[in-house]
Short mmCIF file of N, CA, C and O in Angstrom, two decimals:
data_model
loop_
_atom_site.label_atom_id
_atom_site.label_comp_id
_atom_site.label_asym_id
_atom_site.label_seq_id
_atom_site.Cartn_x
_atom_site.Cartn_y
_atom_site.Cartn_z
N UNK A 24 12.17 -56.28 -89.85
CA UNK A 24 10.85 -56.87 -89.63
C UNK A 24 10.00 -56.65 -90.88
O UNK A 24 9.72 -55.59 -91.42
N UNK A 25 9.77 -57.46 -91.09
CA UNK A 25 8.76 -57.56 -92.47
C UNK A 25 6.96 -56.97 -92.01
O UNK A 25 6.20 -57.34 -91.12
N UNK A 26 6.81 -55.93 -93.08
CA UNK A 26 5.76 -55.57 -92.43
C UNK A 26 4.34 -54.95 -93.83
O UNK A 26 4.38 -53.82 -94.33
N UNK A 27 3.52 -55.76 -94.10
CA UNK A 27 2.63 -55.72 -95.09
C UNK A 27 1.51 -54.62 -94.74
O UNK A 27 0.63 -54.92 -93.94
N UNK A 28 1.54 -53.02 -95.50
CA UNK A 28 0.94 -52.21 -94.87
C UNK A 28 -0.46 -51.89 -95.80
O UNK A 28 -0.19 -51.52 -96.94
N UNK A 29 -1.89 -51.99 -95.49
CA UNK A 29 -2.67 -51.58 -96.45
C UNK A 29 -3.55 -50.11 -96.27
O UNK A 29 -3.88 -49.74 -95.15
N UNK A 30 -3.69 -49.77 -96.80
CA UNK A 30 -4.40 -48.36 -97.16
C UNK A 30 -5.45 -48.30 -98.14
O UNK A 30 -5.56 -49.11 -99.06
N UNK A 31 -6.34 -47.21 -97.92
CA UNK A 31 -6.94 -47.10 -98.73
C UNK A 31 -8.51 -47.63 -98.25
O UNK A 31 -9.55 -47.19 -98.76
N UNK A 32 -8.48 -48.48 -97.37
CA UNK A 32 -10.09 -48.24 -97.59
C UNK A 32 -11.55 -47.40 -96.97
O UNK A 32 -11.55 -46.21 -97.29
N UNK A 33 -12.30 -47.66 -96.46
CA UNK A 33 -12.80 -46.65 -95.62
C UNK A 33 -14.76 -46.99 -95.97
O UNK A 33 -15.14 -48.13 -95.68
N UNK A 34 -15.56 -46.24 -96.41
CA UNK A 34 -17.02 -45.91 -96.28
C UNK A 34 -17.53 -45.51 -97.81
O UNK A 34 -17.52 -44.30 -97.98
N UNK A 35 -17.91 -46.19 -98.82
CA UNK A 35 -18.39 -45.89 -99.91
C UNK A 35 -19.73 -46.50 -99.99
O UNK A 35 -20.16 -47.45 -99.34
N UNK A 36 -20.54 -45.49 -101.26
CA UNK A 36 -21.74 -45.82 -101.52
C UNK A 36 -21.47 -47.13 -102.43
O UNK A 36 -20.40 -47.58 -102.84
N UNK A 37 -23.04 -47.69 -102.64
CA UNK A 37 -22.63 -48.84 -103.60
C UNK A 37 -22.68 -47.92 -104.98
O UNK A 37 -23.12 -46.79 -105.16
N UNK A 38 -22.01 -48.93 -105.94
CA UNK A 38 -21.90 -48.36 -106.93
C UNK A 38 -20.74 -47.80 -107.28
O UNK A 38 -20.40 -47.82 -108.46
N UNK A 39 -19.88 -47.16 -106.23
CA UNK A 39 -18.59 -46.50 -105.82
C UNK A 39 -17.25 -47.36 -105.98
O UNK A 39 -17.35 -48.58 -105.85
N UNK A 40 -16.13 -46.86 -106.23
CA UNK A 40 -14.66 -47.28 -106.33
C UNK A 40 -13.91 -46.76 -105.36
O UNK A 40 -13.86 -45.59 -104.97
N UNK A 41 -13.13 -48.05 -104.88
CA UNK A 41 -12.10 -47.66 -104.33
C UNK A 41 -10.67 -48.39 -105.04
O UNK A 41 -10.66 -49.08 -106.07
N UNK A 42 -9.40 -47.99 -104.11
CA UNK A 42 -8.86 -48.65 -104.99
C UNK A 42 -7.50 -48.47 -103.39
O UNK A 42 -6.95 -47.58 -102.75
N UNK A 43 -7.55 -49.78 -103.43
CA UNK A 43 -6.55 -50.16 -101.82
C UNK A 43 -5.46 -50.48 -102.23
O UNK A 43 -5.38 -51.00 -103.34
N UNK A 44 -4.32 -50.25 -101.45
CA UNK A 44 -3.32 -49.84 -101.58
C UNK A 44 -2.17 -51.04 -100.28
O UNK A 44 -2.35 -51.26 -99.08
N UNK A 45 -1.25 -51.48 -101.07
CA UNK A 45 -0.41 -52.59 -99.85
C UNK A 45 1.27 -52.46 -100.32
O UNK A 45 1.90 -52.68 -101.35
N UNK A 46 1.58 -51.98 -99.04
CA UNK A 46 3.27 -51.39 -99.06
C UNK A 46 3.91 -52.28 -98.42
O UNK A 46 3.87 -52.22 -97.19
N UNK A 47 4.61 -53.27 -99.03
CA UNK A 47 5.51 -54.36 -98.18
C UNK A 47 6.88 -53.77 -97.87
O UNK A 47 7.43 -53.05 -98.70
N UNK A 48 7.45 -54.07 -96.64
CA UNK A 48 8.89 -53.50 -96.44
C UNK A 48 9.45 -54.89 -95.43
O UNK A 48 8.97 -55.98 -95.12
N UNK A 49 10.59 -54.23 -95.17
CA UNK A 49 11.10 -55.52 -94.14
C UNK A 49 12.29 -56.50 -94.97
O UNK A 49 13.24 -57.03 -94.40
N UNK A 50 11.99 -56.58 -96.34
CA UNK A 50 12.50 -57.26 -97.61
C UNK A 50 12.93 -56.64 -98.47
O UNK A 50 12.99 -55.41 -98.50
N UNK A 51 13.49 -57.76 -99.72
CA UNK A 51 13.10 -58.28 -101.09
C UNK A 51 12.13 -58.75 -101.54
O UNK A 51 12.11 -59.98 -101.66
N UNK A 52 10.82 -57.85 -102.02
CA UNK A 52 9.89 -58.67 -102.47
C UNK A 52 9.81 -59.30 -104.11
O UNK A 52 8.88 -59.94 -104.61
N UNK A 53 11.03 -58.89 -104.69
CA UNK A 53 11.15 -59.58 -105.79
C UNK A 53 10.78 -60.47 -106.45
O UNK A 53 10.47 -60.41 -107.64
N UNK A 54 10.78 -61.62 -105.61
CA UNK A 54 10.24 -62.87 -106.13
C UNK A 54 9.13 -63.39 -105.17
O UNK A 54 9.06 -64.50 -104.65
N UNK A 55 8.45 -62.55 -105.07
CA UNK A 55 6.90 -62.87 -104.39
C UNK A 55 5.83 -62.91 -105.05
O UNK A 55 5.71 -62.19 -106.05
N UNK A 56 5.15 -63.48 -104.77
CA UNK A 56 3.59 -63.15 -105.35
C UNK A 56 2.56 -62.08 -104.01
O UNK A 56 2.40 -62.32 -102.81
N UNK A 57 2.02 -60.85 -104.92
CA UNK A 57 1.22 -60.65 -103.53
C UNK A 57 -0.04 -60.55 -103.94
O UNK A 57 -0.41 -60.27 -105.08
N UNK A 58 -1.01 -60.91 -102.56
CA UNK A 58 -2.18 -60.97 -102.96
C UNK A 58 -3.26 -60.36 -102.33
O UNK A 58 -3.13 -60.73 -101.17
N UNK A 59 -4.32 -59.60 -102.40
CA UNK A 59 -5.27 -59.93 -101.68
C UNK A 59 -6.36 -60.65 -101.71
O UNK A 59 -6.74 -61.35 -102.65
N UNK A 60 -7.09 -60.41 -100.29
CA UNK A 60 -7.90 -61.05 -99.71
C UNK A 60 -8.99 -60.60 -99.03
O UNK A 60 -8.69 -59.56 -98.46
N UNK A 61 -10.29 -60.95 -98.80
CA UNK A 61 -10.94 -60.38 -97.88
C UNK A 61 -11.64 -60.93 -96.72
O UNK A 61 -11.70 -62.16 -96.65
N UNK A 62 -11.96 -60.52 -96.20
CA UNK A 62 -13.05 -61.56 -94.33
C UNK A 62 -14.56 -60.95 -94.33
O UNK A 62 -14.76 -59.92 -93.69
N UNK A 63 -15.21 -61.33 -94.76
CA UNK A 63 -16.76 -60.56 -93.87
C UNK A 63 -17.01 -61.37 -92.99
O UNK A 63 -16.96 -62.60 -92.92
N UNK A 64 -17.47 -60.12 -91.88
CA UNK A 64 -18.38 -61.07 -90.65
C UNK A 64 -18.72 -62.06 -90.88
O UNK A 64 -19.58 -62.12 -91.76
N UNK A 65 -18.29 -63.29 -90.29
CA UNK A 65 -19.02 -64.76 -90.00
C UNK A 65 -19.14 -65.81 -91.51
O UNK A 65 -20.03 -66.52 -91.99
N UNK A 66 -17.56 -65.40 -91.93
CA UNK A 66 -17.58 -65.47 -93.27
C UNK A 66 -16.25 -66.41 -93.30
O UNK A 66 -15.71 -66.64 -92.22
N UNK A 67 -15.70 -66.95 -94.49
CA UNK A 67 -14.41 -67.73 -94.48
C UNK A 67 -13.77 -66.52 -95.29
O UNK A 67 -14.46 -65.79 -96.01
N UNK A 68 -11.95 -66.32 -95.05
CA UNK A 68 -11.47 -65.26 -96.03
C UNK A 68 -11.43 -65.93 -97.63
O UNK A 68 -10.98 -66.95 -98.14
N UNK A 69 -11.90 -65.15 -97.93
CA UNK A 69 -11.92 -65.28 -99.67
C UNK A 69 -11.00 -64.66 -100.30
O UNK A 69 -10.99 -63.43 -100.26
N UNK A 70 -9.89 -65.47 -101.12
CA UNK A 70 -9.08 -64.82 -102.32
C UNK A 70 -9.53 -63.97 -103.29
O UNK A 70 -10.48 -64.48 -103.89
N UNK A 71 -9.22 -62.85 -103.70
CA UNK A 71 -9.56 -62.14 -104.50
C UNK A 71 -8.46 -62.15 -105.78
O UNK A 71 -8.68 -62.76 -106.83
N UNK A 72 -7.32 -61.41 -105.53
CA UNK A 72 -6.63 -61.57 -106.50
C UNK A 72 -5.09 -61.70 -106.35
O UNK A 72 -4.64 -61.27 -105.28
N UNK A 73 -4.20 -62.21 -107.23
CA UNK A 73 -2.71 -62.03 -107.27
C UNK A 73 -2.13 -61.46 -108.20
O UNK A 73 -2.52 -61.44 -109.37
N UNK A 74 -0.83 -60.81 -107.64
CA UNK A 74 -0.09 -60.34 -108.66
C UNK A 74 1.55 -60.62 -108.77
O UNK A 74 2.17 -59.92 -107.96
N UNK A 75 2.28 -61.37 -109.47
CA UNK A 75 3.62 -61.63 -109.59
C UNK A 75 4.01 -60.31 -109.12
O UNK A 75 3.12 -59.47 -108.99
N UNK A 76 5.44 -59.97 -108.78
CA UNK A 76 5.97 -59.25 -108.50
C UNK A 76 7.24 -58.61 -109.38
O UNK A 76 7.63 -57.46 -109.63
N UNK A 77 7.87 -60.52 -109.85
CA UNK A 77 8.46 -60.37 -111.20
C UNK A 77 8.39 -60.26 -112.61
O UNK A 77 9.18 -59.60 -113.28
N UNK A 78 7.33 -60.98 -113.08
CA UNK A 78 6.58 -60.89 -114.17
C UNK A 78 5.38 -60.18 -114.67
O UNK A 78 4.86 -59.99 -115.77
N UNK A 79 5.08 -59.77 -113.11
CA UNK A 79 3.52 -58.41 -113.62
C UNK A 79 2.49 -60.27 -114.10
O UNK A 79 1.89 -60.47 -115.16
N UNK A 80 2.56 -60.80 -113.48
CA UNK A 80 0.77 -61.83 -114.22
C UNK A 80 0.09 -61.89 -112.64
O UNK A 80 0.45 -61.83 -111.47
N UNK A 81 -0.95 -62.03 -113.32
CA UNK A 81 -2.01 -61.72 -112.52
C UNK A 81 -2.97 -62.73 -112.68
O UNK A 81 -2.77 -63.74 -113.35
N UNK A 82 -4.31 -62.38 -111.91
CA UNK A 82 -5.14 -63.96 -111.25
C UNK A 82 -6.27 -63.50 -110.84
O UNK A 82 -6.18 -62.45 -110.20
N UNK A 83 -7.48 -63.98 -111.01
CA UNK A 83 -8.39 -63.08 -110.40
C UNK A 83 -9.47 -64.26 -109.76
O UNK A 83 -9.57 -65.37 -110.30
N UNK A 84 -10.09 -63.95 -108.79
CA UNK A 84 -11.01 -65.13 -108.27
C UNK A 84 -12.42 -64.81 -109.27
O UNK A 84 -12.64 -63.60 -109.42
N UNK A 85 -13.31 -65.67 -109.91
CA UNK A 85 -14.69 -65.22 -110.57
C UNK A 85 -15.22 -64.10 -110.23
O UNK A 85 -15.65 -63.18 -110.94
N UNK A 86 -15.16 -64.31 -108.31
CA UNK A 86 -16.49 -62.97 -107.83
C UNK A 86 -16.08 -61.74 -107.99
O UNK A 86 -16.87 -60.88 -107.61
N UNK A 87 -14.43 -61.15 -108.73
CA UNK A 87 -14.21 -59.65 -108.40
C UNK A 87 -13.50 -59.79 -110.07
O UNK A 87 -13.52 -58.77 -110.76
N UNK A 88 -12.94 -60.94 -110.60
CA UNK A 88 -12.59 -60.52 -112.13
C UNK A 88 -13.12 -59.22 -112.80
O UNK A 88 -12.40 -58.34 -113.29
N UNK A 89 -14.36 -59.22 -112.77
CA UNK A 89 -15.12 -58.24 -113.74
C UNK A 89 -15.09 -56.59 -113.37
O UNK A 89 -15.26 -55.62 -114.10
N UNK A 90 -14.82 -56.68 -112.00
CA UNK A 90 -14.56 -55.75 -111.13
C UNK A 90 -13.50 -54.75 -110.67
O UNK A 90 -13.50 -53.66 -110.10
N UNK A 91 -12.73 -55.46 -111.08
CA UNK A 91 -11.18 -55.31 -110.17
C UNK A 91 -10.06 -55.44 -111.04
O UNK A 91 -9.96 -56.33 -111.89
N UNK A 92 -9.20 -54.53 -110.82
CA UNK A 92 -7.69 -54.82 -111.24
C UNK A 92 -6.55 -54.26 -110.38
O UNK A 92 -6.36 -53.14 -109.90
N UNK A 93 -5.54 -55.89 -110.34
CA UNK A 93 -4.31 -55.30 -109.54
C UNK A 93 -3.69 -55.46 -110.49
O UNK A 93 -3.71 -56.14 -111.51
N UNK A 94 -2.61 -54.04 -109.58
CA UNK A 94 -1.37 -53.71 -110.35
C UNK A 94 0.13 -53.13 -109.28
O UNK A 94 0.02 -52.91 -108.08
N UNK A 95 0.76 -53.05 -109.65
CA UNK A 95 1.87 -52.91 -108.59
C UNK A 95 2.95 -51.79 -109.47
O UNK A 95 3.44 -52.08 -110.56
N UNK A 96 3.18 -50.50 -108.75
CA UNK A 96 4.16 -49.95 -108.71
C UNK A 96 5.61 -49.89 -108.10
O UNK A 96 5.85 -49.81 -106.90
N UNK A 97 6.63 -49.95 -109.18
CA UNK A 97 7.80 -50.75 -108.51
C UNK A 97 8.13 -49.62 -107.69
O UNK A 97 8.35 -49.68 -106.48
N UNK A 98 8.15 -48.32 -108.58
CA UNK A 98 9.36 -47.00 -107.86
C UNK A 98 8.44 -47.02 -106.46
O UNK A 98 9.06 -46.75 -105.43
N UNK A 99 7.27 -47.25 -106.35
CA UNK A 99 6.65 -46.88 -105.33
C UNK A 99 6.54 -48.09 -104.06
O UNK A 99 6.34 -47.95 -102.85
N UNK A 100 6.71 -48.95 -104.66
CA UNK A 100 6.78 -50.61 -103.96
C UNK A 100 5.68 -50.82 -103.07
O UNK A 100 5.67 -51.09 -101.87
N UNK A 101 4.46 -50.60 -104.15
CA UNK A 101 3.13 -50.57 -103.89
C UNK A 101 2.43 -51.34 -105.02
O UNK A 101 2.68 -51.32 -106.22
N UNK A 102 1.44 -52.07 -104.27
CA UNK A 102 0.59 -52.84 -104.96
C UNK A 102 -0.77 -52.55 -104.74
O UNK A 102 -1.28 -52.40 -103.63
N UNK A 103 -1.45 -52.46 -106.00
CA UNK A 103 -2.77 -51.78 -105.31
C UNK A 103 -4.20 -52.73 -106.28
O UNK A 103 -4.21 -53.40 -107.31
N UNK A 104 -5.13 -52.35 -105.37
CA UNK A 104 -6.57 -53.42 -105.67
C UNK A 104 -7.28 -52.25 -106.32
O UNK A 104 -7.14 -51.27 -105.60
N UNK A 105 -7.86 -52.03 -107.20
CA UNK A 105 -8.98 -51.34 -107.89
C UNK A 105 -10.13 -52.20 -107.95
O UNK A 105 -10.34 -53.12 -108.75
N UNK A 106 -10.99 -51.69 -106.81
CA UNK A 106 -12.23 -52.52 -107.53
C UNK A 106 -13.85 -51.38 -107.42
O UNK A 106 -14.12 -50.72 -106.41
N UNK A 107 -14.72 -51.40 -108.70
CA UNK A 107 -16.02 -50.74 -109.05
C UNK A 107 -16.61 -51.48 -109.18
O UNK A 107 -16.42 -52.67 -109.44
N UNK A 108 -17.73 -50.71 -108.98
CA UNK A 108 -19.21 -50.93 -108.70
C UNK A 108 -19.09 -51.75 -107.69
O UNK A 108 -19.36 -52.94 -107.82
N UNK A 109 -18.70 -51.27 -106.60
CA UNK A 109 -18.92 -51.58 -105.19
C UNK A 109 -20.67 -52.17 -105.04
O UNK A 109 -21.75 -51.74 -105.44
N UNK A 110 -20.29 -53.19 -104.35
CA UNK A 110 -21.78 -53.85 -103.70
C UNK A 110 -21.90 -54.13 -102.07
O UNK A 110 -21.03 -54.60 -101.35
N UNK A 111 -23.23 -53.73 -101.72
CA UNK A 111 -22.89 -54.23 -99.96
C UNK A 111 -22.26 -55.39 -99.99
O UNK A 111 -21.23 -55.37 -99.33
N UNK A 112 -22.45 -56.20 -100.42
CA UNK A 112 -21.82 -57.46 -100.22
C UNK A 112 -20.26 -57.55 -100.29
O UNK A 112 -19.73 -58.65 -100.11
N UNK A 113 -19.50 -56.45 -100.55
CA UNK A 113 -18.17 -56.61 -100.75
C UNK A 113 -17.35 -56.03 -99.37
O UNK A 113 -16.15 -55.92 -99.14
N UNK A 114 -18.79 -55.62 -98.36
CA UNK A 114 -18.12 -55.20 -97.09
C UNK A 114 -16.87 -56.23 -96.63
O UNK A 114 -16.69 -57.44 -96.79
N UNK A 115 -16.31 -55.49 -96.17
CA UNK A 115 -14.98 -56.81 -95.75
C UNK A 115 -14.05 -55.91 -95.04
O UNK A 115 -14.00 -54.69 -94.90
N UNK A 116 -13.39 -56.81 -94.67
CA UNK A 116 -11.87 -56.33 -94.11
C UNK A 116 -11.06 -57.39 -95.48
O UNK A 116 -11.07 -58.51 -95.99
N UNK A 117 -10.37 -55.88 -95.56
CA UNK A 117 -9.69 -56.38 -96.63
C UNK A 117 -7.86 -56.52 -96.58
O UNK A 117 -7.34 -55.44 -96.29
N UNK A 118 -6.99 -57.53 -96.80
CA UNK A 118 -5.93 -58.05 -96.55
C UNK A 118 -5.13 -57.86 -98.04
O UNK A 118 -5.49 -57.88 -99.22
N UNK A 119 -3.83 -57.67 -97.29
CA UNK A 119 -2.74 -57.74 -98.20
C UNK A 119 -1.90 -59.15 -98.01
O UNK A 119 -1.78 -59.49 -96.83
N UNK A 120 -1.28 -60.06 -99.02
CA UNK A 120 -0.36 -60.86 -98.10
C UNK A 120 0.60 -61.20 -99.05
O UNK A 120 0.45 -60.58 -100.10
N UNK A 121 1.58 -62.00 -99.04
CA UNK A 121 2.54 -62.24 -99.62
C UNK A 121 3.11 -63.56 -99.74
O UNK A 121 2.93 -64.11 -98.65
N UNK A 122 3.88 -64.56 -100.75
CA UNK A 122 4.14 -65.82 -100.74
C UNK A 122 5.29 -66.15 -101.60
O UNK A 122 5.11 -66.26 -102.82
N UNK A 123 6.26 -66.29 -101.16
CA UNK A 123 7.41 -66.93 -102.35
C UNK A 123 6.86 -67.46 -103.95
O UNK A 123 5.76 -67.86 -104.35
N UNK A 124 7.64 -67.33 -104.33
CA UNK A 124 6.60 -67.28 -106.34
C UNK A 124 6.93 -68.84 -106.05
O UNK A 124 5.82 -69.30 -106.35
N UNK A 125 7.72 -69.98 -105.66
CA UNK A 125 7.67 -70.77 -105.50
C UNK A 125 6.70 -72.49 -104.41
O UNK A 125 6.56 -73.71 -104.45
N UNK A 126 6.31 -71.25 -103.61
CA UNK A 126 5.51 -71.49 -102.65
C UNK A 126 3.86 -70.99 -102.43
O UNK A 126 3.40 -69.86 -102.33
N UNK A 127 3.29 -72.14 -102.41
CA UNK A 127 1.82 -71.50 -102.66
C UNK A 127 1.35 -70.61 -101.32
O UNK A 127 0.46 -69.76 -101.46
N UNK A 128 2.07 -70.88 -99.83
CA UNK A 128 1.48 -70.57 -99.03
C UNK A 128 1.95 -68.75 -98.41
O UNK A 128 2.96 -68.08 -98.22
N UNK A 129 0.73 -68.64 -98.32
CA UNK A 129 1.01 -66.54 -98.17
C UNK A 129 1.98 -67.03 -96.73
O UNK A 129 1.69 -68.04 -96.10
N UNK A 130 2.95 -66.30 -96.41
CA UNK A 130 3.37 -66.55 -95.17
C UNK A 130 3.46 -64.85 -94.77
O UNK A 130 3.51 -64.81 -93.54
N UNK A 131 3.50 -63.49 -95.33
CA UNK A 131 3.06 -62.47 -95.01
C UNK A 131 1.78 -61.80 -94.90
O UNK A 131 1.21 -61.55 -95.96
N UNK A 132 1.27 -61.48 -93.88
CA UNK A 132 0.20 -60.87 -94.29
C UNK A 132 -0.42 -58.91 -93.44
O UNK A 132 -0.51 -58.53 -92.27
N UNK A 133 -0.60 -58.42 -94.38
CA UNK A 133 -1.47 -57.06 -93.28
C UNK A 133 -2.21 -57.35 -92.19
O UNK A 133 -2.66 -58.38 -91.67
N UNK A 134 -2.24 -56.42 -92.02
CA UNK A 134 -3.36 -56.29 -90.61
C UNK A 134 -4.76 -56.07 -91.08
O UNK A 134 -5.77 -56.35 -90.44
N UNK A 135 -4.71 -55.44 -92.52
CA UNK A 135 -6.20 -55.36 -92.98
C UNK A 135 -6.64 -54.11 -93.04
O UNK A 135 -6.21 -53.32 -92.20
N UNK A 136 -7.88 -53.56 -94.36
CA UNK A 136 -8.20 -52.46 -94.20
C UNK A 136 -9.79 -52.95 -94.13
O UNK A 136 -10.16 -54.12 -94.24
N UNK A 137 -10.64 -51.80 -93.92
CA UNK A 137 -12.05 -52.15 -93.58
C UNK A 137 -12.56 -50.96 -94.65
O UNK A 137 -12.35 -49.76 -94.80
N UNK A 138 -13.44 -52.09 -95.34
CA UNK A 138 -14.31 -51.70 -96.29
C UNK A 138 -15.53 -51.68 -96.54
O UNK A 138 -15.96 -52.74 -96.99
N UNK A 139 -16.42 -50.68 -96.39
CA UNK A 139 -17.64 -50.83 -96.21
C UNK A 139 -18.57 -50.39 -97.12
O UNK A 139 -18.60 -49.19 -97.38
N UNK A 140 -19.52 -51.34 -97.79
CA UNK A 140 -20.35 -50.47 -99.01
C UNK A 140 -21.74 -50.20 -98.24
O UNK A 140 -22.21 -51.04 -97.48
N UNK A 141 -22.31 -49.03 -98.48
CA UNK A 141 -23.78 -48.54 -97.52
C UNK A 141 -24.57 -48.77 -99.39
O UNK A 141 -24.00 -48.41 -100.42
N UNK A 142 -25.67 -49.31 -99.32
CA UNK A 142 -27.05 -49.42 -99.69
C UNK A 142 -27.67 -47.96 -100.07
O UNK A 142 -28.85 -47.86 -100.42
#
């Protein structure tokens, strides 16, 4: 069973870093792209960023480029989101997901971590 696990987030001030964490198993993620994503309340999910799996390239949406960097550890078969200077606005539930490097559409995804920036 294929199963996209995320970690890492939790209750930070603004201004603050976290840096989330997504463990795919179930597979070969070799030739995937993985990505995240996030949801705020009453919100559409917004792409944040991708990362090849084979080639290490990467992708960033405008609103977290400046912010954020993914990167993926193989020995660890972890992919992880770094993002600073946290803003309330980046509250979210935040998603891991996954998509054939050939295929645009994520067809894996987490259950989500919840991220909250306090003011």
């Amino acid at each position: 069973q294929v199963q996209l696990v995320e970690s890492g987030g939790g209750l930070v001030q603004a201004g603050g870093s976290l840096r989330l964490s997504c463990a795919p198993s179930g597979r070969t993620f070799s030739d995937y792209v993985m990505g995240w994503f996030r949801q705020a309340p009453g919100k559409e999910r917004e792409f944040l960023a991708r990362i090849s799996w084979s080639d290490n390239s990467t992708y960033y949406a405008d609103s977290v480029k400046d912010r954020s960097t993914i990167s993926r550890d193989n020995a660890k078969n972890t992919v992880y989101l770094q993002m600073n200077g946290l803003k309330p606005e980046d509250t979210a539930v935040y998603y891991c997901a996954a998509h054939y490097k050939y295929s645009a559409k994520y067809t894996y995804w987490g259950q989500g971590t919840q991220v909250t920036v306090s003011s």
